[in-house]
Amino acid sequence: MDATMDGLGTAPLEPINKAKGTGRISDPIFVGLLWASGIFVLVLLGLIIAELFQGGLPALQHFGLEFIWTATWNPVTENYGALVMIYGTLFSAVIAVVVALPLSFGIAFFLTEIAPQALKRPIGVAVQLLAAVPSIIYGMWGFFVIVPLMAAYVQPPLISLFGDLPVIGLLFQGPPLGSGMLTAGLILAVMILPFITAMFVETLESVPAMLKESAYGVGATTYEVYKNVSVPYGNTAMVGAIMLGLGRALGETMAVTFVIGNANRLSASLFAPGATIASTIANEFPEAGIGSLKLTSLLQLGFILFVISFIVLALSRALVRSRMD
């Protein structure tokens, strides 16, 4: 009887003990792999920063901090400055966010509150497909379709209506070339639209139904529920989505290169051609000789773009924290 009970008592314990022994070995390995994955990201990021800084350091030593606010970019005289590219990068990205933000709000609200099931899925898939289109396709579409439309039907009437106004007229002056800051901003808006919209949809769908039903129960309209319940509930995540879109717009290369005009000069006009950091690097890098001052200046531009992206990320985290508090 004792032997039987002993057998019943010890037999099930053997696989458990084996599992415990296996866990004692596998758990440290698993934790070590997790640590290695996290450290790998930091090391990779550090190597990228170090390479850009070291590669661009000769340009910074040659021109000093004036490299940041100098508007000249002349490969003939080897006089380089980053101001035009910094201005173009920020200006085009801001235009993109200003255009994409209301569209993203509208699409997200339509998909979560109004669209019937027969339309909700096709429109949602179409928005997701926009994110999968390569940037060079957007650039070609912008060059062959949007630029001619802007030159023929958009820029001329805007110039005639607003070009002579004081102050604001500065934004609408110049010849209607089609390409320029506004066109680049519109292309970027289409590119960041699916990213912002997808996060808006996820945020609005996470709003508890009880909150919305309570608002409807006291007589609130659909717009009032959206404005006073859904948006305030998810405003923290929405701020993160907007900053994600801004960061995406800052670093876009090929699409902007096709439509921005690639002119190294400053202008307040929305229609004037310009340049961004990414487009300048794409255009000038193949012609830069190894060890040349031009190459180091381009690497310094890359480092500046990284710093701008880091500042945008820091601001987004600060805004999210302030809203959470």
XYZ file of N, CA and C in Angstrom, residues 235-236 239 315-325:
42
model
N -6.887 61.989 -26.633
C -6.028 63.074 -27.125
C -4.547 62.786 -26.939
N -4.200 62.029 -25.915
C -2.785 61.710 -25.698
C -2.232 60.875 -26.845
N -1.952 62.959 -30.076
C -0.748 63.794 -30.147
C 0.441 62.956 -30.611
N 9.872 66.363 -28.062
C 8.695 67.214 -27.887
C 7.422 66.378 -27.812
N 7.338 65.350 -28.644
C 6.146 64.509 -28.617
C 6.003 63.801 -27.273
N 7.089 63.311 -26.726
C 7.033 62.644 -25.423
C 6.667 63.639 -24.339
N 7.207 64.856 -24.431
C 6.877 65.877 -23.436
C 5.400 66.256 -23.509
N 4.852 66.382 -24.731
C 3.440 66.692 -24.867
C 2.559 65.569 -24.337
N 2.939 64.337 -24.632
C 2.161 63.188 -24.153
C 2.177 63.144 -22.624
N 3.345 63.363 -22.024
C 3.429 63.343 -20.565
C 2.617 64.454 -19.924
N 2.674 65.641 -20.534
C 1.920 66.764 -19.982
C 0.427 66.498 -20.028
N -0.058 65.846 -21.070
C -1.478 65.522 -21.162
C -1.865 64.402 -20.218
N -0.944 63.475 -19.984
C -1.229 62.402 -19.047
C -1.279 62.910 -17.618
N -0.442 63.907 -17.308
C -0.454 64.469 -15.958
C -1.700 65.319 -15.722
